Every structure is written in C-alpha cells, then in structure tokens.
Amino acid sequence: MSIHITPLSPALGAQISGVDLSRDLTSAERDAIERALLEHQVLFFRDQPVTPQQQARFAAHFGDLHIHPIYPNVPEQPEVLILDTAVTDVRDNAIWHTDVTFLPTPALGAVLSAKQLPAYGGDTLWASGIAAFEALSAPMRSLLDGLTATHDFTRSFPLERFGSTPEDLARWEETRRKNPPLSHPVVRTHPVSGRKALFVNDGFTTRINELEPAESEAILKMLFAHATRPEFTIRWRWQENDVAMWDNRVTQHYAVDDYRPQRRVMHRATILGDAPF
Ligand SMILES: O=C(O)CCC(=O)C(=O)O
Ligand SMILES: [Fe+2]
C-alpha cells in the first residue's frame, strides 16, 4: 500500500487513502502524513474503524497527547475524549474556534473519529488561517502582524452551561483558576512551514490588547467574518469510521449543530503544541 493524497479544495483539505490507521505507522507513512498535514492543514481518512487505543497511538506519532480538563474521556484511554450528545452539551462547538487557545501552548492538532452519526447533518467545517491572512490587504497584514490578543476559556465554556452540578462547578472553577486569560500573537508563524496565519478565533479571543476597546471589537468582528469566508473553508460530510486530522496551529473549525435530538458520538485525541510566535 502507498499513501495517496487527493486535495479537496484550494484553501485546505485533502483525502488520504492507502494507509491503515489501526496499525502502527511506518516512519515513511508518518512522514508522508505530516507533510500532507503541513500542506493541506486538514486531512480526511475514510473507513478507519480505530479503537481508542489505536487512535491514541496514531495521534502520538505527531506529539504528546493532551488530557482535556472539561470533556469526559475514555476511562482506559484518558487521552481520548468523548463528544457524545447524549452525555455532553456540545453546542459550544458550533462556533468558529481553534482548540484550547486558552492554553499557553495550544494544541498542535487533533485526530477526530466518527463513531455514531445522525442520518444527515452534523457536518464539520474547517477554515485556513493561512488563506485568510494571505487574502488581507498589505496595510491590514502589517497592522495585525505584531499585535497580541487575549484568549479566555470562559468565552466557550460559560459557567451557565458547565457549572450545573456541584462537581461540574468545582471542575469549572478549578479550570478557570488554572487557565487565566492569556495572550497570543494575532498573526502566528507556523513553527515548521514558516507560513503566517491569522490566529484569532470567535471561540476564545476576547480582545486585541494594543487597540482601544472599540477598535478591538470592530477589528475582531471583521476578522472573525473574514477568516470564515467560504473561500477559506472546507465542509466535511461524515461517514461512520471517518477520521479527520487537523493542524490546529493554522486552522479553525465549526461543528454544525443541526441534527439534535439525534445522537452523534465522536472521539478526539488532542496533540500538544508549542507556544505561538
Ligand atoms: O464534533 C465535531 O465535529 C468537532 C468538535 C470540535 O470542535 C472538536 O473536536 O474540536
Ligand atoms: Fe474544536
């Protein structure tokens, strides 16, 4: 078998075939997938029925794995979190966001596996921060490059929805204490490819620090709309046992909330990243 890459849209996204994710990767396979991820930013694999152990082993080829502070996980494989609409309110993923940018070192990427799907609906979209940045005018790019923005965990995990039981409240308060708002550059340089990407997201970014509040609000509103223009996105219609893997350093995503009360179950392994610069 050899890995085959089919690009799916100009801004980002490719389908990968010719690799079995349930088996340990060869180093050639690992390197080919990493190169494809750098180029295409989000990769899709069809028909990959991976166990949580296999999913974690695949993800761990690309870095250490993160254990999420809020979402439930697979007990025997805590690096794999469960997004099950029967258990967790996942509506807050129906916002354009980059995962865990409230951490000093947000995730490098994630591996998401579709376990149970609604008959239709429940698609996920990704947007390329590289395409979005490159489409800005030169004066706007130079204004933004060098600015920093605040990211706050409570913007996507509001107390009203994540503090309903005493245990949930205690976990939320501890997460809040351990993750005070912090700053990241508005324009991030990819640590491997060197490409620049817009790195603000509606999920966690609350303000551009160096601007006046009204300026920050207006520019962020413009950037959130700009970054998610259809030209910079891809929309994936899931089949069971699909696996998606994204480069969380230069993309954001949106899980469409259009299928409730049908049930949808996804497993995610999150790969730790480094500090944005
Ligand atoms: O459920 C999905 O399709 C994606 C949810 C999400 O935002 C994530 O796994 O990071
Ligand atoms: Fe996410």
PDB file of C-alpha atoms and ligand atoms in Angstrom:
ATOM      1  CA  MET A   1       0.000   0.000   0.000  1.00  0.00           C
ATOM      2  CA  SER A   2       1.179   3.523  -0.638  1.00  0.00           C
ATOM      3  CA  ILE A   3      -0.307   6.742   0.590  1.00  0.00           C
ATOM      4  CA  HIS A   4      -2.434   8.631  -1.893  1.00  0.00           C
ATOM      5  CA  ILE A   5      -3.365  12.297  -1.399  1.00  0.00           C
ATOM      6  CA  THR A   6      -6.388  13.877  -3.088  1.00  0.00           C
ATOM      7  CA  PRO A   7      -6.735  17.639  -2.497  1.00  0.00           C
ATOM      8  CA  LEU A   8     -10.351  18.622  -1.897  1.00  0.00           C
ATOM      9  CA  SER A   9     -10.407  22.396  -2.057  1.00  0.00           C
ATOM     10  CA  PRO A  10      -7.962  25.201  -2.861  1.00  0.00           C
ATOM     11  CA  ALA A  11      -7.634  26.672   0.645  1.00  0.00           C
ATOM     12  CA  LEU A  12      -7.286  23.455   2.632  1.00  0.00           C
ATOM     13  CA  GLY A  13      -8.302  19.821   2.973  1.00  0.00           C
ATOM     14  CA  ALA A  14      -7.191  16.550   1.382  1.00  0.00           C
ATOM     15  CA  GLN A  15      -8.392  12.978   1.498  1.00  0.00           C
ATOM     16  CA  ILE A  16      -5.780  10.364   2.323  1.00  0.00           C
ATOM     17  CA  SER A  17      -6.029   6.737   1.268  1.00  0.00           C
ATOM     18  CA  GLY A  18      -3.654   3.786   1.269  1.00  0.00           C
ATOM     19  CA  VAL A  19      -2.900   3.737   4.988  1.00  0.00           C
ATOM     20  CA  ASP A  20      -4.430   1.675   7.819  1.00  0.00           C
ATOM     21  CA  LEU A  21      -4.650   3.809  10.964  1.00  0.00           C
ATOM     22  CA  SER A  22      -5.409   0.803  13.184  1.00  0.00           C
ATOM     23  CA  ARG A  23      -1.851  -0.463  12.654  1.00  0.00           C
ATOM     24  CA  ASP A  24       1.335   1.155  13.818  1.00  0.00           C
ATOM     25  CA  LEU A  25       2.635   3.527  11.146  1.00  0.00           C
ATOM     26  CA  THR A  26       5.955   3.066   9.427  1.00  0.00           C
ATOM     27  CA  SER A  27       8.182   6.119   9.671  1.00  0.00           C
ATOM     28  CA  ALA A  28       7.658   6.709   5.928  1.00  0.00           C
ATOM     29  CA  GLU A  29       3.877   6.737   6.463  1.00  0.00           C
ATOM     30  CA  ARG A  30       4.208   9.033   9.441  1.00  0.00           C
ATOM     31  CA  ASP A  31       6.382  11.465   7.495  1.00  0.00           C
ATOM     32  CA  ALA A  32       4.068  11.419   4.474  1.00  0.00           C
ATOM     33  CA  ILE A  33       1.074  12.211   6.699  1.00  0.00           C
ATOM     34  CA  GLU A  34       2.962  15.023   8.434  1.00  0.00           C
ATOM     35  CA  ARG A  35       3.957  16.546   5.083  1.00  0.00           C
ATOM     36  CA  ALA A  36       0.358  16.284   3.861  1.00  0.00           C
ATOM     37  CA  LEU A  37      -0.865  17.923   7.058  1.00  0.00           C
ATOM     38  CA  LEU A  38       1.563  20.835   6.620  1.00  0.00           C
ATOM     39  CA  GLU A  39       0.406  21.374   3.071  1.00  0.00           C
ATOM     40  CA  HIS A  40      -3.336  20.675   3.342  1.00  0.00           C
ATOM     41  CA  GLN A  41      -3.957  21.617   7.013  1.00  0.00           C
ATOM     42  CA  VAL A  42      -6.833  19.146   7.440  1.00  0.00           C
ATOM     43  CA  LEU A  43      -6.744  15.507   6.322  1.00  0.00           C
ATOM     44  CA  PHE A  44      -9.629  13.068   5.957  1.00  0.00           C
ATOM     45  CA  PHE A  45      -9.406   9.275   6.065  1.00  0.00           C
ATOM     46  CA  ARG A  46     -12.422   7.110   5.168  1.00  0.00           C
ATOM     47  CA  ASP A  47     -13.257   3.708   6.634  1.00  0.00           C
ATOM     48  CA  GLN A  48     -10.829   3.671   9.575  1.00  0.00           C
ATOM     49  CA  PRO A  49     -12.556   1.829  12.455  1.00  0.00           C
ATOM     50  CA  VAL A  50      -9.975   2.620  15.152  1.00  0.00           C
ATOM     51  CA  THR A  51     -10.265   1.706  18.830  1.00  0.00           C
ATOM     52  CA  PRO A  52      -9.428   4.451  21.347  1.00  0.00           C
ATOM     53  CA  GLN A  53      -6.040   2.760  21.877  1.00  0.00           C
ATOM     54  CA  GLN A  54      -5.306   2.753  18.144  1.00  0.00           C
ATOM     55  CA  GLN A  55      -6.480   6.341  17.781  1.00  0.00           C
ATOM     56  CA  ALA A  56      -4.199   7.481  20.630  1.00  0.00           C
ATOM     57  CA  ARG A  57      -1.246   5.536  19.187  1.00  0.00           C
ATOM     58  CA  PHE A  58      -1.780   7.139  15.772  1.00  0.00           C
ATOM     59  CA  ALA A  59      -2.030  10.643  17.249  1.00  0.00           C
ATOM     60  CA  ALA A  60       1.033  10.086  19.471  1.00  0.00           C
ATOM     61  CA  HIS A  61       3.181   9.725  16.336  1.00  0.00           C
ATOM     62  CA  PHE A  62       2.918  13.506  15.999  1.00  0.00           C
ATOM     63  CA  GLY A  63       3.459  14.614  19.611  1.00  0.00           C
ATOM     64  CA  ASP A  64       2.450  14.112  23.232  1.00  0.00           C
ATOM     65  CA  LEU A  65      -1.275  13.935  23.904  1.00  0.00           C
ATOM     66  CA  HIS A  66      -3.396  16.332  25.947  1.00  0.00           C
ATOM     67  CA  ILE A  67      -5.965  15.319  28.578  1.00  0.00           C
ATOM     68  CA  HIS A  68      -8.913  17.698  28.350  1.00  0.00           C
ATOM     69  CA  PRO A  69      -9.937  19.442  31.606  1.00  0.00           C
ATOM     70  CA  ILE A  70     -13.687  19.516  30.927  1.00  0.00           C
ATOM     71  CA  TYR A  71     -14.822  16.862  28.451  1.00  0.00           C
ATOM     72  CA  PRO A  72     -15.328  13.240  29.580  1.00  0.00           C
ATOM     73  CA  ASN A  73     -12.784  10.727  28.317  1.00  0.00           C
ATOM     74  CA  VAL A  74     -12.498   7.022  27.581  1.00  0.00           C
ATOM     75  CA  PRO A  75     -11.660   5.631  31.062  1.00  0.00           C
ATOM     76  CA  GLU A  76      -8.990   3.180  29.876  1.00  0.00           C
ATOM     77  CA  GLN A  77      -7.564   5.742  27.407  1.00  0.00           C
ATOM     78  CA  PRO A  78      -7.946   9.192  29.009  1.00  0.00           C
ATOM     79  CA  GLU A  79      -6.123  10.893  26.112  1.00  0.00           C
ATOM     80  CA  VAL A  80      -9.227  10.162  24.019  1.00  0.00           C
ATOM     81  CA  LEU A  81     -12.137  12.426  24.855  1.00  0.00           C
ATOM     82  CA  ILE A  82     -15.751  11.671  24.059  1.00  0.00           C
ATOM     83  CA  LEU A  83     -18.087  14.125  22.380  1.00  0.00           C
ATOM     84  CA  ASP A  84     -21.422  12.349  22.843  1.00  0.00           C
ATOM     85  CA  THR A  85     -24.546  14.459  22.528  1.00  0.00           C
ATOM     86  CA  ALA A  86     -26.329  12.026  24.881  1.00  0.00           C
ATOM     87  CA  VAL A  87     -23.811  12.843  27.635  1.00  0.00           C
ATOM     88  CA  THR A  88     -22.325  16.299  26.986  1.00  0.00           C
ATOM     89  CA  ASP A  89     -23.715  19.562  25.739  1.00  0.00           C
ATOM     90  CA  VAL A  90     -21.530  20.111  22.675  1.00  0.00           C
ATOM     91  CA  ARG A  91     -23.402  23.131  21.324  1.00  0.00           C
ATOM     92  CA  ASP A  92     -20.421  25.329  22.119  1.00  0.00           C
ATOM     93  CA  ASN A  93     -18.508  23.654  19.277  1.00  0.00           C
ATOM     94  CA  ALA A  94     -20.975  25.321  16.907  1.00  0.00           C
ATOM     95  CA  ILE A  95     -18.834  28.412  16.856  1.00  0.00           C
ATOM     96  CA  TRP A  96     -15.708  29.013  14.800  1.00  0.00           C
ATOM     97  CA  HIS A  97     -12.821  28.120  17.089  1.00  0.00           C
ATOM     98  CA  THR A  98      -9.289  26.838  17.309  1.00  0.00           C
ATOM     99  CA  ASP A  99      -8.982  24.222  20.036  1.00  0.00           C
ATOM    100  CA  VAL A 100      -7.720  25.168  23.514  1.00  0.00           C
ATOM    101  CA  THR A 101      -6.173  28.534  22.607  1.00  0.00           C
ATOM    102  CA  PHE A 102      -6.781  29.398  26.278  1.00  0.00           C
ATOM    103  CA  LEU A 103      -3.610  27.340  26.965  1.00  0.00           C
ATOM    104  CA  PRO A 104      -0.119  28.889  26.768  1.00  0.00           C
ATOM    105  CA  THR A 105       0.717  26.057  24.345  1.00  0.00           C
ATOM    106  CA  PRO A 106      -2.456  25.337  22.357  1.00  0.00           C
ATOM    107  CA  ALA A 107      -2.854  22.001  20.602  1.00  0.00           C
ATOM    108  CA  LEU A 108      -0.658  21.240  17.586  1.00  0.00           C
ATOM    109  CA  GLY A 109      -3.504  19.257  16.128  1.00  0.00           C
ATOM    110  CA  ALA A 110      -6.230  16.734  16.758  1.00  0.00           C
ATOM    111  CA  VAL A 111      -7.480  13.416  15.448  1.00  0.00           C
ATOM    112  CA  LEU A 112     -11.260  13.067  15.393  1.00  0.00           C
ATOM    113  CA  SER A 113     -13.062   9.787  14.755  1.00  0.00           C
ATOM    114  CA  ALA A 114     -16.766   9.470  13.899  1.00  0.00           C
ATOM    115  CA  LYS A 115     -18.387   6.742  15.985  1.00  0.00           C
ATOM    116  CA  GLN A 116     -22.106   7.366  15.640  1.00  0.00           C
ATOM    117  CA  LEU A 117     -23.774   9.844  13.326  1.00  0.00           C
ATOM    118  CA  PRO A 118     -27.192  11.295  12.653  1.00  0.00           C
ATOM    119  CA  ALA A 119     -28.881  10.192   9.418  1.00  0.00           C
ATOM    120  CA  TYR A 120     -27.778  13.502   7.954  1.00  0.00           C
ATOM    121  CA  GLY A 121     -26.480  16.777   9.344  1.00  0.00           C
ATOM    122  CA  GLY A 122     -23.663  17.158  11.862  1.00  0.00           C
ATOM    123  CA  ASP A 123     -21.070  18.207   9.266  1.00  0.00           C
ATOM    124  CA  THR A 124     -17.875  19.923  10.396  1.00  0.00           C
ATOM    125  CA  LEU A 125     -16.193  22.859   8.639  1.00  0.00           C
ATOM    126  CA  TRP A 126     -12.552  23.931   8.786  1.00  0.00           C
ATOM    127  CA  ALA A 127     -11.074  27.269   7.709  1.00  0.00           C
ATOM    128  CA  SER A 128      -7.488  28.050   6.780  1.00  0.00           C
ATOM    129  CA  GLY A 129      -5.892  30.870   8.754  1.00  0.00           C
ATOM    130  CA  ILE A 130      -3.128  30.926   6.138  1.00  0.00           C
ATOM    131  CA  ALA A 131      -5.562  31.569   3.276  1.00  0.00           C
ATOM    132  CA  ALA A 132      -7.361  34.166   5.394  1.00  0.00           C
ATOM    133  CA  PHE A 133      -4.145  36.014   6.277  1.00  0.00           C
ATOM    134  CA  GLU A 134      -2.838  35.975   2.711  1.00  0.00           C
ATOM    135  CA  ALA A 135      -6.112  37.450   1.414  1.00  0.00           C
ATOM    136  CA  LEU A 136      -5.870  40.542   3.642  1.00  0.00           C
ATOM    137  CA  SER A 137      -4.517  43.759   2.169  1.00  0.00           C
ATOM    138  CA  ALA A 138      -0.863  44.582   2.806  1.00  0.00           C
ATOM    139  CA  PRO A 139      -1.727  47.508   5.165  1.00  0.00           C
ATOM    140  CA  MET A 140      -4.067  45.288   7.187  1.00  0.00           C
ATOM    141  CA  ARG A 141      -1.452  42.495   7.360  1.00  0.00           C
ATOM    142  CA  SER A 142       1.157  44.911   8.639  1.00  0.00           C
ATOM    143  CA  LEU A 143      -1.243  46.411  11.207  1.00  0.00           C
ATOM    144  CA  LEU A 144      -2.069  42.964  12.596  1.00  0.00           C
ATOM    145  CA  ASP A 145       1.404  41.440  12.494  1.00  0.00           C
ATOM    146  CA  GLY A 146       2.947  42.281  15.864  1.00  0.00           C
ATOM    147  CA  LEU A 147      -0.327  42.717  17.770  1.00  0.00           C
ATOM    148  CA  THR A 148      -1.429  40.314  20.516  1.00  0.00           C
ATOM    149  CA  ALA A 149      -4.882  39.179  21.584  1.00  0.00           C
ATOM    150  CA  THR A 150      -6.408  37.849  24.799  1.00  0.00           C
ATOM    151  CA  HIS A 151      -7.859  34.312  24.815  1.00  0.00           C
ATOM    152  CA  ASP A 152     -10.259  33.300  27.575  1.00  0.00           C
ATOM    153  CA  PHE A 153     -11.568  29.808  28.298  1.00  0.00           C
ATOM    154  CA  THR A 154     -14.880  31.124  29.686  1.00  0.00           C
ATOM    155  CA  ARG A 155     -15.894  32.531  26.296  1.00  0.00           C
ATOM    156  CA  SER A 156     -16.631  28.992  25.027  1.00  0.00           C
ATOM    157  CA  PHE A 157     -17.158  27.255  28.364  1.00  0.00           C
ATOM    158  CA  PRO A 158     -19.621  29.601  30.088  1.00  0.00           C
ATOM    159  CA  LEU A 159     -20.434  28.912  33.713  1.00  0.00           C
ATOM    160  CA  GLU A 160     -24.162  28.758  32.901  1.00  0.00           C
ATOM    161  CA  ARG A 161     -23.638  25.611  30.816  1.00  0.00           C
ATOM    162  CA  PHE A 162     -20.670  23.977  32.511  1.00  0.00           C
ATOM    163  CA  GLY A 163     -21.422  24.559  36.194  1.00  0.00           C
ATOM    164  CA  SER A 164     -24.826  22.969  36.671  1.00  0.00           C
ATOM    165  CA  THR A 165     -23.902  20.251  39.218  1.00  0.00           C
ATOM    166  CA  PRO A 166     -21.597  20.806  42.236  1.00  0.00           C
ATOM    167  CA  GLU A 167     -18.938  18.525  40.628  1.00  0.00           C
ATOM    168  CA  ASP A 168     -19.181  20.386  37.296  1.00  0.00           C
ATOM    169  CA  LEU A 169     -18.960  23.699  39.114  1.00  0.00           C
ATOM    170  CA  ALA A 170     -15.869  22.595  41.070  1.00  0.00           C
ATOM    171  CA  ARG A 171     -14.193  21.375  37.861  1.00  0.00           C
ATOM    172  CA  TRP A 172     -15.093  24.578  36.033  1.00  0.00           C
ATOM    173  CA  GLU A 173     -13.737  26.740  38.874  1.00  0.00           C
ATOM    174  CA  GLU A 174     -10.507  24.777  39.036  1.00  0.00           C
ATOM    175  CA  THR A 175     -10.085  25.025  35.252  1.00  0.00           C
ATOM    176  CA  ARG A 176     -10.750  28.761  35.488  1.00  0.00           C
ATOM    177  CA  ARG A 177      -8.136  29.149  38.223  1.00  0.00           C
ATOM    178  CA  LYS A 178      -5.532  27.158  36.301  1.00  0.00           C
ATOM    179  CA  ASN A 179      -6.260  28.917  32.981  1.00  0.00           C
ATOM    180  CA  PRO A 180      -6.453  32.673  33.478  1.00  0.00           C
ATOM    181  CA  PRO A 181      -6.878  34.721  30.289  1.00  0.00           C
ATOM    182  CA  LEU A 182      -3.623  34.930  28.329  1.00  0.00           C
ATOM    183  CA  SER A 183      -2.185  36.474  25.179  1.00  0.00           C
ATOM    184  CA  HIS A 184      -1.144  35.072  21.814  1.00  0.00           C
ATOM    185  CA  PRO A 185       0.044  36.835  18.655  1.00  0.00           C
ATOM    186  CA  VAL A 186      -2.762  37.845  16.294  1.00  0.00           C
ATOM    187  CA  VAL A 187      -0.671  36.540  13.402  1.00  0.00           C
ATOM    188  CA  ARG A 188       1.053  33.258  14.081  1.00  0.00           C
ATOM    189  CA  THR A 189       4.084  31.870  12.252  1.00  0.00           C
ATOM    190  CA  HIS A 190       3.858  28.132  11.647  1.00  0.00           C
ATOM    191  CA  PRO A 191       6.813  26.633  13.544  1.00  0.00           C
ATOM    192  CA  VAL A 192       7.606  24.133  10.768  1.00  0.00           C
ATOM    193  CA  SER A 193       6.499  25.674   7.464  1.00  0.00           C
ATOM    194  CA  GLY A 194       7.165  29.293   8.462  1.00  0.00           C
ATOM    195  CA  ARG A 195       3.874  30.361   6.856  1.00  0.00           C
ATOM    196  CA  LYS A 196       1.866  33.090   8.577  1.00  0.00           C
ATOM    197  CA  ALA A 197      -1.712  32.536   9.675  1.00  0.00           C
ATOM    198  CA  LEU A 198      -4.418  34.579  11.304  1.00  0.00           C
ATOM    199  CA  PHE A 199      -4.659  33.305  14.884  1.00  0.00           C
ATOM    200  CA  VAL A 200      -7.762  34.836  16.449  1.00  0.00           C
ATOM    201  CA  ASN A 201     -10.975  32.856  16.876  1.00  0.00           C
ATOM    202  CA  ASP A 202     -14.530  33.607  17.932  1.00  0.00           C
ATOM    203  CA  GLY A 203     -14.419  30.719  20.425  1.00  0.00           C
ATOM    204  CA  PHE A 204     -11.778  32.126  22.744  1.00  0.00           C
ATOM    205  CA  THR A 205     -10.437  35.504  21.574  1.00  0.00           C
ATOM    206  CA  THR A 206     -11.844  38.398  23.576  1.00  0.00           C
ATOM    207  CA  ARG A 207      -9.761  41.415  22.566  1.00  0.00           C
ATOM    208  CA  ILE A 208      -6.758  42.780  20.720  1.00  0.00           C
ATOM    209  CA  ASN A 209      -4.622  44.090  23.535  1.00  0.00           C
ATOM    210  CA  GLU A 210      -2.892  47.061  21.905  1.00  0.00           C
ATOM    211  CA  LEU A 211      -6.070  48.616  20.448  1.00  0.00           C
ATOM    212  CA  GLU A 212      -8.750  50.711  22.117  1.00  0.00           C
ATOM    213  CA  PRO A 213     -11.738  48.556  23.138  1.00  0.00           C
ATOM    214  CA  ALA A 214     -13.988  49.874  20.357  1.00  0.00           C
ATOM    215  CA  GLU A 215     -11.228  49.397  17.762  1.00  0.00           C
ATOM    216  CA  SER A 216     -10.574  45.879  19.026  1.00  0.00           C
ATOM    217  CA  GLU A 217     -14.249  44.999  18.855  1.00  0.00           C
ATOM    218  CA  ALA A 218     -14.613  46.257  15.293  1.00  0.00           C
ATOM    219  CA  ILE A 219     -11.408  44.633  14.009  1.00  0.00           C
ATOM    220  CA  LEU A 220     -12.167  41.288  15.684  1.00  0.00           C
ATOM    221  CA  LYS A 221     -15.661  41.306  14.214  1.00  0.00           C
ATOM    222  CA  MET A 222     -14.199  41.935  10.776  1.00  0.00           C
ATOM    223  CA  LEU A 223     -11.519  39.251  11.252  1.00  0.00           C
ATOM    224  CA  PHE A 224     -13.937  36.581  12.501  1.00  0.00           C
ATOM    225  CA  ALA A 225     -16.130  37.187   9.433  1.00  0.00           C
ATOM    226  CA  HIS A 226     -13.178  37.378   7.053  1.00  0.00           C
ATOM    227  CA  ALA A 227     -11.455  34.225   8.378  1.00  0.00           C
ATOM    228  CA  THR A 228     -14.516  32.077   7.796  1.00  0.00           C
ATOM    229  CA  ARG A 229     -15.451  33.195   4.292  1.00  0.00           C
ATOM    230  CA  PRO A 230     -16.485  30.134   2.260  1.00  0.00           C
ATOM    231  CA  GLU A 231     -13.401  30.597   0.048  1.00  0.00           C
ATOM    232  CA  PHE A 232     -11.164  29.713   3.002  1.00  0.00           C
ATOM    233  CA  THR A 233     -13.173  26.714   4.226  1.00  0.00           C
ATOM    234  CA  ILE A 234     -13.970  23.102   3.596  1.00  0.00           C
ATOM    235  CA  ARG A 235     -17.092  21.279   4.816  1.00  0.00           C
ATOM    236  CA  TRP A 236     -16.875  17.586   5.620  1.00  0.00           C
ATOM    237  CA  ARG A 237     -19.916  15.303   5.454  1.00  0.00           C
ATOM    238  CA  TRP A 238     -19.061  12.484   7.850  1.00  0.00           C
ATOM    239  CA  GLN A 239     -19.483   8.765   7.375  1.00  0.00           C
ATOM    240  CA  GLU A 240     -19.067   6.404  10.310  1.00  0.00           C
ATOM    241  CA  ASN A 241     -15.405   5.461  10.869  1.00  0.00           C
ATOM    242  CA  ASP A 242     -14.111   8.555   9.121  1.00  0.00           C
ATOM    243  CA  VAL A 243     -11.081  10.102  10.787  1.00  0.00           C
ATOM    244  CA  ALA A 244     -10.152  13.767  10.414  1.00  0.00           C
ATOM    245  CA  MET A 245      -6.817  15.216  11.477  1.00  0.00           C
ATOM    246  CA  TRP A 246      -6.184  18.948  11.534  1.00  0.00           C
ATOM    247  CA  ASP A 247      -3.298  21.316  12.076  1.00  0.00           C
ATOM    248  CA  ASN A 248      -4.716  23.364  14.938  1.00  0.00           C
ATOM    249  CA  ARG A 249      -1.911  25.943  14.618  1.00  0.00           C
ATOM    250  CA  VAL A 250      -3.253  27.425  11.398  1.00  0.00           C
ATOM    251  CA  THR A 251      -6.935  26.430  11.195  1.00  0.00           C
ATOM    252  CA  GLN A 252     -10.215  26.856  12.957  1.00  0.00           C
ATOM    253  CA  HIS A 253     -13.334  24.715  12.771  1.00  0.00           C
ATOM    254  CA  TYR A 254     -17.083  24.698  13.375  1.00  0.00           C
ATOM    255  CA  ALA A 255     -19.246  21.672  14.266  1.00  0.00           C
ATOM    256  CA  VAL A 256     -22.673  22.290  12.738  1.00  0.00           C
ATOM    257  CA  ASP A 257     -25.454  21.946  15.338  1.00  0.00           C
ATOM    258  CA  ASP A 258     -28.364  20.957  13.070  1.00  0.00           C
ATOM    259  CA  TYR A 259     -29.219  17.349  13.985  1.00  0.00           C
ATOM    260  CA  ARG A 260     -30.484  17.299  17.575  1.00  0.00           C
ATOM    261  CA  PRO A 261     -32.267  15.349  19.064  1.00  0.00           C
ATOM    262  CA  GLN A 262     -30.446  12.686  17.026  1.00  0.00           C
ATOM    263  CA  ARG A 263     -27.341  11.343  18.714  1.00  0.00           C
ATOM    264  CA  ARG A 264     -23.803  11.983  17.470  1.00  0.00           C
ATOM    265  CA  VAL A 265     -20.682  10.444  19.052  1.00  0.00           C
ATOM    266  CA  MET A 266     -17.115  11.454  18.211  1.00  0.00           C
ATOM    267  CA  HIS A 267     -13.766  10.528  19.787  1.00  0.00           C
ATOM    268  CA  ARG A 268     -10.915  13.035  19.797  1.00  0.00           C
ATOM    269  CA  ALA A 269      -7.226  12.714  20.586  1.00  0.00           C
ATOM    270  CA  THR A 270      -5.516  16.071  21.006  1.00  0.00           C
ATOM    271  CA  ILE A 271      -1.799  16.551  20.283  1.00  0.00           C
ATOM    272  CA  LEU A 272       0.058  19.073  22.454  1.00  0.00           C
ATOM    273  CA  GLY A 273       1.662  22.009  20.698  1.00  0.00           C
ATOM    274  CA  ASP A 274       4.152  24.746  21.436  1.00  0.00           C
ATOM    275  CA  ALA A 275       3.901  28.422  22.299  1.00  0.00           C
ATOM    276  CA  PRO A 276       2.703  30.510  19.336  1.00  0.00           C
ATOM    277  CA  PHE A 277       5.091  33.154  17.955  1.00  0.00           C
TER     278      PHE A 277
HETATM  279  O1  LIG B   1     -17.728  17.342  16.655  1.00  0.00           O
HETATM  280  C1  LIG B   1     -17.041  17.834  15.759  1.00  0.00           C
HETATM  281  O2  LIG B   1     -17.233  17.608  14.574  1.00  0.00           O
HETATM  282  C2  LIG B   1     -15.899  18.723  16.108  1.00  0.00           C
HETATM  283  C3  LIG B   1     -15.969  19.160  17.523  1.00  0.00           C
HETATM  284  C4  LIG B   1     -14.798  20.003  17.909  1.00  0.00           C
HETATM  285  O3  LIG B   1     -14.853  21.196  17.902  1.00  0.00           O
HETATM  286  C5  LIG B   1     -13.548  19.333  18.257  1.00  0.00           C
HETATM  287  O4  LIG B   1     -13.498  18.100  18.326  1.00  0.00           O
HETATM  288  O5  LIG B   1     -12.566  20.035  18.499  1.00  0.00           O
HETATM  289 FE    FE B   2     -12.902  22.016  18.425  1.00  0.00          FE
END
